[in-house]
Structure formats: structure tokens, C-alpha cells
Amino acid sequence: MVSREQLEKNQVWLYALALIIAAGLGLLWPESSARLDRMISFVLAILMYGMFAQIPFFRLKEALTNRKFIYALLIMNYIAVPIIVWGLTRFLPTDPSLLLGVFLVLLTPCIDYVIVFTHLGRGNEKLVLVSTPLLFVTQMLLLPIYLWLFMGKKAAEIVSVEPFLEAFLGLIVVPLVLALLTQWWSRRRLHGERFLDATAWLPVPFMALTLFVVVASQITKLYTSFDFISQVIPVYIAYMAITPVIARIVAHIFRLDTGAGRALIFSAGTRNSLVVLPFALALPEPLNGIVSAVIVTQTIVELIGELIYIRFVPKVLLRERDGRKHAK
């Protein structure tokens, strides 16, 4: 029997397999696969609940104790990253749908599988774990501001408030409230603690299922618009190449130890594609298909990049002896 630890350790390969199978089915049987888009909201809602249930919202005070890391994390994700993203998007066409997809995915730091990647890259995953509530709240508050700064009236013309609110309530707020209630129950009852432990099985299989459903139902749109959507691939690759170097500099400025420095690098490099996907799906046709495809493209590029990160970061970018120097 597969343990949860084994499942989490091998999740990257599970996601890759899900993407390959989904792409194959979507291209071979496009009409049947397109019907899977009806399942996206349901599967996403369960995934969000499973992810939110694992975020230690009641340990926010603990996260704030390591102030150097928190300051570095906030500066990197909400000052350095937006500047990098703004600069990289200057090389893209001024098409609002293309830009919206890129901004949605690159301006939001990951709060789920970044923990596993940080662990695989020999970083301090506990720092990332306890920081997830802060990252989630801040990105939800700041994302509309960044969209307005970077796109202005164009964002308002594309984004209709009502479907966005429906997506936010149905796929973010409701799962979040249920997750908070589950955590509250687990702190007071043994049954609640067992139930919370059981929810820890949800994120990996439902992440794979979400990727499968989204890619299988959207791959035809991506394939037919590949010449258009492929323009974002160099931007995503450049982002994954530039961001770790900047994060390494920020880690040095704040004199973070090796584990914290690596955690900062992974947080900066890993983006929140599946959490912002509901917002893309809430857009009117045909924009939702294009923006979703732009976001899914980033996920594919990122998974490949993370396999490089977990070797490059500890062996080249931030080696152990650098950490001892910082700790002095």
C-alpha cells in the first residue's frame, strides 16, 4: 500500500503523468474531452479545500516570529517579483488576454506544492509551511491592485466583477471556511483531528485530477492557438532563470541561513497556477479558454523547471558553505 509520504515524494512524476495522459486523450478525442470542463469547478473546489485544510492558519503567530525571513519573503514576492514580471511582459504583445493570464499566474506565490519542492531542494520547508497563511491573504489582497497598476482600464474591460465574485466565493471562500472549521474542530475533538489527518490525502491526487481535467478539456484550445500562446513560454523560462538569482541576493542582504535562503528561492520561483485558475475560468468565452491555457502552460514549464531547481539550488546557487557564512 502506498503511504502518504511516498505519494507526496513522487507527486511531481504523478503530475507529469497526468499531464501526458490528459494531453493525449484531449488531442485524440477532443469532443469527449471538452465535456470534462463541467467537472473543473467541482474538482477544483475539493482540491482547494484539501490544500486549505493543510495550511496552518492557526499558526500565523508562529510564522511571524522569524521576522528576517518574513521581510525577505514579502519583499521578494511583492516588490522584486512584480518588477521582474513587469519587465518581462514588455516583450509580449499587448493582447489583454495574454497579459492577464501571465499576470494572474506570475504575481501570485505558490502555497501548496512549493513546500514539497523546498524539501526536495534541501530548504527549510517548515518556514514555507507556516508562511502560507500570510502569503495566501496578501496575494488575494494585492492581486487586484497589481492588475490595475499593470493593465489599468484593460483589466476592468476584461474582468467582469460578478463571475469573478462567484468564482472567489465558490472556489476560494467556501473551501477556505470549511477548512478553517475543520481545523477548529480538530483542535477540540479527536474525531476532528482524525478527519483533518484524512484530508491530508486530498491535495496530491486531486491536484493530479485537476491537472488532468483542465488539460484534457483545454488542450484543443491550446493546440489550435499554440502560435499565439507559445509567446509566453520564453517569458516563463526567463522568469524561472532570473528569479532565483534575485532571491539569492535578497537572502544575502537579510543574512538568511542556508535553509531559509533556499526556501526564499523556491517561494519566489514557484507560482500559484491552480489557485488563480478559477478566476481564469470565470472569464467569458472565448477569453476563459485562452487565459486558462496561458496559466496551464506556466504549470507545465514550472514542473520542468522545478526538477532543475531541486538540484541546481542546493548544489550551485546556495551551497552549504554559503549558509555557514551567512549564519555568522
Coordinates of C-alpha atoms in Angstrom, one line a residue:
M1 CA 0.0 0.0 0.0
V2 CA 1.3 3.5 -0.9
S3 CA 1.9 5.7 2.1
R4 CA 1.0 9.4 2.0
E5 CA 4.7 10.3 2.3
Q6 CA 5.5 8.2 -0.8
L7 CA 2.7 9.8 -2.6
E8 CA 3.9 13.3 -1.7
K9 CA 7.5 12.5 -2.5
N10 CA 6.6 11.3 -6.0
Q11 CA 3.9 13.8 -6.7
V12 CA 5.9 15.6 -9.5
W13 CA 6.0 12.4 -11.5
L14 CA 2.3 11.8 -10.9
Y15 CA 1.5 15.3 -12.2
A16 CA 3.7 14.8 -15.2
L17 CA 2.0 11.5 -16.0
A18 CA -1.4 13.2 -15.6
L19 CA -0.4 15.9 -18.0
I20 CA 0.9 13.5 -20.6
I21 CA -2.3 11.2 -20.4
A22 CA -4.6 14.3 -20.4
A23 CA -2.9 15.8 -23.4
G24 CA -3.1 12.5 -25.4
L25 CA -6.7 12.0 -24.6
G26 CA -7.6 15.6 -25.3
L27 CA -6.0 15.5 -28.7
L28 CA -7.2 12.1 -29.7
W29 CA -10.8 12.6 -28.6
P30 CA -11.3 16.4 -28.4
E31 CA -15.2 16.4 -28.3
S32 CA -15.4 13.9 -25.4
S33 CA -12.6 15.5 -23.5
A34 CA -14.1 19.0 -23.9
R35 CA -17.1 17.8 -21.8
L36 CA -14.8 17.4 -18.9
D37 CA -14.8 21.2 -18.4
R38 CA -18.1 20.7 -16.4
M39 CA -16.1 18.8 -13.8
I40 CA -13.4 21.5 -13.3
S41 CA -15.2 23.6 -10.7
F42 CA -16.2 20.6 -8.6
V43 CA -12.7 19.0 -8.7
L44 CA -11.1 22.4 -8.0
A45 CA -13.3 23.0 -5.0
I46 CA -12.3 19.7 -3.4
L47 CA -8.6 20.5 -4.2
M48 CA -8.9 23.9 -2.6
Y49 CA -10.5 22.5 0.5
G50 CA -7.8 19.8 0.8
M51 CA -5.0 22.4 0.3
F52 CA -6.5 25.0 2.7
A53 CA -7.0 22.3 5.3
Q54 CA -3.3 21.7 5.4
I55 CA -2.4 25.4 5.7
P56 CA -1.7 26.1 9.4
F57 CA -3.9 29.2 9.7
F58 CA -3.9 29.0 13.5
R59 CA 0.0 29.2 13.5
L60 CA 0.2 32.6 11.9
K61 CA 1.8 34.0 15.0
E62 CA 4.5 31.3 14.8
A63 CA 5.2 32.4 11.2
L64 CA 5.8 36.0 12.3
T65 CA 8.5 35.1 14.8
N66 CA 11.2 34.7 12.1
R67 CA 10.9 38.3 11.0
K68 CA 14.0 38.4 8.8
F69 CA 12.6 35.6 6.6
I70 CA 9.1 37.2 6.5
Y71 CA 10.5 40.6 5.5
A72 CA 12.6 38.9 2.8
L73 CA 9.6 36.8 1.7
L74 CA 7.3 39.8 1.3
I75 CA 9.9 42.0 -0.4
M76 CA 10.8 39.2 -2.8
N77 CA 7.3 38.2 -3.7
Y78 CA 5.6 41.6 -3.7
I79 CA 8.3 44.1 -4.8
A80 CA 11.0 42.2 -6.6
V81 CA 8.7 39.7 -8.5
P82 CA 6.3 42.4 -9.8
I83 CA 9.2 44.4 -11.1
I84 CA 10.6 41.3 -12.8
V85 CA 7.2 40.4 -14.3
W86 CA 6.6 43.9 -15.5
G87 CA 9.9 43.9 -17.2
L88 CA 9.5 40.5 -18.9
T89 CA 6.0 41.3 -20.1
R90 CA 7.4 44.3 -22.1
F91 CA 8.5 41.7 -24.6
L92 CA 4.9 40.3 -25.1
P93 CA 2.2 41.6 -27.4
T94 CA -0.2 44.0 -25.8
D95 CA -3.0 41.5 -26.1
P96 CA -5.1 41.8 -22.9
S97 CA -6.0 38.1 -22.6
L98 CA -2.3 37.0 -22.9
L99 CA -1.2 39.6 -20.4
L100 CA -4.0 38.8 -18.0
G101 CA -3.0 35.1 -17.9
V102 CA 0.6 35.9 -17.3
F103 CA -0.1 38.5 -14.6
L104 CA -2.6 36.2 -12.8
V105 CA -0.1 33.3 -12.5
L106 CA 3.2 35.1 -12.1
L107 CA 2.1 37.6 -9.5
T108 CA 0.8 35.0 -7.0
P109 CA 3.3 32.9 -4.9
C110 CA 2.5 29.2 -4.5
I111 CA 1.1 28.0 -1.2
D112 CA 0.9 24.2 -1.8
Y113 CA 3.4 22.1 -3.6
V114 CA 6.2 24.7 -3.1
I115 CA 6.5 23.1 0.4
V116 CA 7.5 19.7 -1.2
F117 CA 9.8 21.3 -3.7
T118 CA 11.5 23.2 -1.0
H119 CA 12.0 20.0 0.9
L120 CA 13.4 18.2 -2.1
G121 CA 15.8 21.2 -2.7
R122 CA 17.0 20.9 0.9
G123 CA 15.5 24.1 2.0
N124 CA 13.6 24.8 5.2
E125 CA 10.1 23.7 4.2
K126 CA 8.7 24.4 7.7
L127 CA 9.3 28.2 7.2
V128 CA 7.4 28.0 3.9
L129 CA 4.6 25.9 5.6
V130 CA 4.0 28.4 8.4
S131 CA 4.2 31.3 6.0
T132 CA 1.4 30.0 3.7
P133 CA -1.5 31.8 5.5
L134 CA 0.3 35.1 5.2
L135 CA 1.1 34.5 1.5
F136 CA -2.4 33.5 0.8
V137 CA -4.0 36.5 2.4
T138 CA -1.6 39.0 1.0
Q139 CA -1.8 37.8 -2.6
M140 CA -5.6 37.9 -2.6
L141 CA -5.4 41.5 -1.3
L142 CA -2.7 42.6 -3.6
L143 CA -3.6 40.9 -6.9
P144 CA -6.4 43.3 -7.9
I145 CA -4.0 46.2 -7.1
Y146 CA -1.3 44.8 -9.4
L147 CA -3.8 44.1 -12.2
W148 CA -5.0 47.7 -12.0
L149 CA -1.4 49.0 -12.0
F150 CA -0.2 46.9 -14.9
M151 CA -3.3 46.8 -17.0
G152 CA -5.5 49.7 -15.9
K153 CA -8.8 50.0 -17.8
K154 CA -8.0 47.0 -19.9
A155 CA -8.3 44.7 -16.8
A156 CA -11.7 46.3 -15.9
E157 CA -12.9 45.8 -19.5
I158 CA -12.0 42.1 -19.5
V159 CA -12.8 41.2 -15.9
S160 CA -16.5 41.2 -15.1
V161 CA -17.0 41.5 -11.3
E162 CA -20.0 39.2 -10.9
P163 CA -18.4 35.9 -12.3
F164 CA -15.2 36.7 -10.5
L165 CA -17.1 37.1 -7.2
E166 CA -18.9 33.8 -7.9
A167 CA -15.6 32.1 -8.5
F168 CA -14.0 33.7 -5.5
L169 CA -16.9 32.7 -3.2
G170 CA -17.4 29.2 -4.6
L171 CA -13.9 28.1 -5.1
I172 CA -11.9 30.1 -2.6
V173 CA -14.1 31.4 0.3
V174 CA -16.4 28.3 0.8
P175 CA -13.5 25.8 0.8
L176 CA -11.5 28.2 3.0
V177 CA -14.3 28.5 5.6
L178 CA -14.8 24.7 5.6
A179 CA -11.1 24.2 6.0
L180 CA -11.0 26.6 8.9
L181 CA -13.9 24.9 10.5
T182 CA -12.2 21.5 10.1
Q183 CA -9.0 22.9 11.8
W184 CA -11.1 24.4 14.6
W185 CA -12.9 21.0 15.1
S186 CA -9.5 19.1 15.1
R187 CA -8.3 21.3 18.0
R188 CA -11.3 20.3 20.1
R189 CA -12.3 16.8 19.2
L190 CA -10.4 13.6 18.5
H191 CA -12.8 12.8 15.6
G192 CA -12.0 16.2 14.2
E193 CA -8.2 15.5 14.4
R194 CA -8.6 12.2 12.6
F195 CA -10.8 13.9 9.9
L196 CA -8.1 16.6 9.4
D197 CA -5.5 13.9 9.1
A198 CA -7.6 12.2 6.4
T199 CA -7.9 15.4 4.4
A200 CA -4.1 15.4 4.0
W201 CA -4.6 12.7 1.4
L202 CA -6.7 15.0 -0.8
P203 CA -4.2 17.5 -2.3
V204 CA -1.9 15.3 -4.3
P205 CA -4.5 13.1 -6.1
F206 CA -6.9 16.0 -6.6
M207 CA -4.0 18.2 -7.9
A208 CA -3.3 15.4 -10.4
L209 CA -7.0 15.1 -11.2
T210 CA -7.4 18.8 -11.6
L211 CA -4.4 19.0 -14.0
F212 CA -5.9 16.0 -15.9
V213 CA -9.4 17.6 -16.2
V214 CA -8.1 21.0 -17.1
V215 CA -5.5 19.9 -19.7
A216 CA -7.8 17.3 -21.3
S217 CA -10.6 19.8 -21.7
Q218 CA -8.5 22.7 -22.7
I219 CA -5.7 21.1 -24.8
T220 CA -7.5 21.6 -28.1
K221 CA -7.8 25.3 -27.4
L222 CA -4.1 25.4 -26.6
Y223 CA -3.2 23.4 -29.7
T224 CA -5.2 25.5 -32.1
S225 CA -3.9 28.7 -30.5
F226 CA -0.3 27.4 -29.9
D227 CA 1.4 30.0 -32.1
F228 CA -0.3 32.7 -30.0
I229 CA 0.1 31.1 -26.6
S230 CA 3.7 29.9 -27.2
Q231 CA 4.8 33.5 -27.0
V232 CA 4.6 33.3 -23.2
I233 CA 6.9 30.3 -22.9
P234 CA 10.2 32.3 -23.2
V235 CA 8.8 34.7 -20.5
Y236 CA 8.1 31.8 -18.2
I237 CA 11.6 30.3 -18.8
A238 CA 13.2 33.7 -18.2
Y239 CA 11.2 34.2 -15.0
M240 CA 12.4 30.8 -13.7
A241 CA 16.0 31.7 -14.6
I242 CA 16.1 35.3 -13.2
T243 CA 14.1 35.0 -10.0
P244 CA 16.3 32.5 -8.1
V245 CA 19.3 34.8 -8.7
I246 CA 17.5 37.8 -7.3
A247 CA 16.1 35.8 -4.4
R248 CA 19.7 34.6 -3.7
I249 CA 20.8 38.3 -3.5
V250 CA 17.8 39.2 -1.2
A251 CA 18.7 36.2 1.1
H252 CA 22.2 37.5 1.3
I253 CA 21.0 41.0 2.2
F254 CA 18.9 39.7 5.0
R255 CA 21.6 37.3 6.1
L256 CA 19.3 34.3 5.9
D257 CA 20.8 30.9 6.8
T258 CA 21.1 28.2 4.1
G259 CA 17.7 26.6 4.7
A260 CA 15.8 29.9 4.8
G261 CA 17.6 31.2 1.8
R262 CA 16.7 28.1 -0.3
A263 CA 13.1 28.4 1.0
L264 CA 13.0 32.0 -0.3
I265 CA 14.3 30.9 -3.7
F266 CA 11.7 28.3 -4.1
S267 CA 8.9 30.6 -2.9
A268 CA 9.9 33.2 -5.4
G269 CA 10.3 30.8 -8.3
T270 CA 7.1 28.7 -7.7
R271 CA 3.8 30.3 -8.7
N272 CA 0.1 29.7 -7.7
S273 CA -1.3 28.5 -11.0
L274 CA -4.2 26.3 -9.7
V275 CA -5.4 28.9 -7.1
V276 CA -5.8 31.6 -9.8
L277 CA -7.3 29.1 -12.3
P278 CA -10.9 29.7 -11.0
F279 CA -10.5 33.4 -11.9
A280 CA -9.5 32.5 -15.4
L281 CA -12.4 30.0 -15.8
A282 CA -14.8 32.7 -14.6
L283 CA -14.0 34.9 -17.7
P284 CA -16.4 35.0 -20.6
E285 CA -15.9 32.8 -23.7
P286 CA -13.5 32.6 -25.5
L287 CA -11.2 34.5 -23.1
N288 CA -11.5 31.9 -20.4
G289 CA -10.0 29.2 -22.7
I290 CA -7.1 31.4 -23.8
V291 CA -6.3 32.7 -20.2
S292 CA -6.6 29.2 -18.8
A293 CA -4.3 27.8 -21.5
V294 CA -1.7 30.6 -20.7
I295 CA -1.9 29.6 -17.0
V296 CA -1.7 25.8 -17.7
T297 CA 1.3 26.5 -20.0
Q298 CA 3.1 28.1 -17.0
T299 CA 2.3 25.0 -14.9
I300 CA 4.0 22.7 -17.5
V301 CA 7.1 24.9 -17.8
E302 CA 7.3 25.2 -14.0
L303 CA 7.2 21.5 -13.3
I304 CA 10.1 21.0 -15.6
G305 CA 11.9 24.0 -14.0
E306 CA 11.4 22.6 -10.5
L307 CA 13.2 19.4 -11.4
I308 CA 16.2 21.6 -12.3
Y309 CA 15.7 23.8 -9.2
I310 CA 15.9 20.9 -6.7
R311 CA 19.4 20.0 -8.0
F312 CA 20.7 23.5 -9.0
V313 CA 19.7 25.4 -5.9
P314 CA 21.5 23.3 -3.2
K315 CA 24.4 22.3 -5.4
V316 CA 25.2 25.5 -7.2
L317 CA 23.2 28.6 -6.3
L318 CA 23.2 28.3 -2.5
R319 CA 25.6 25.6 -1.2
E320 CA 26.0 24.7 2.4
R321 CA 29.2 26.6 3.0
D322 CA 27.4 29.8 1.9
G323 CA 24.9 29.2 4.6
R324 CA 27.6 29.0 7.3
K325 CA 28.9 32.3 6.2
H326 CA 25.5 33.9 6.4
A327 CA 24.9 32.4 9.9
K328 CA 27.9 34.2 11.4

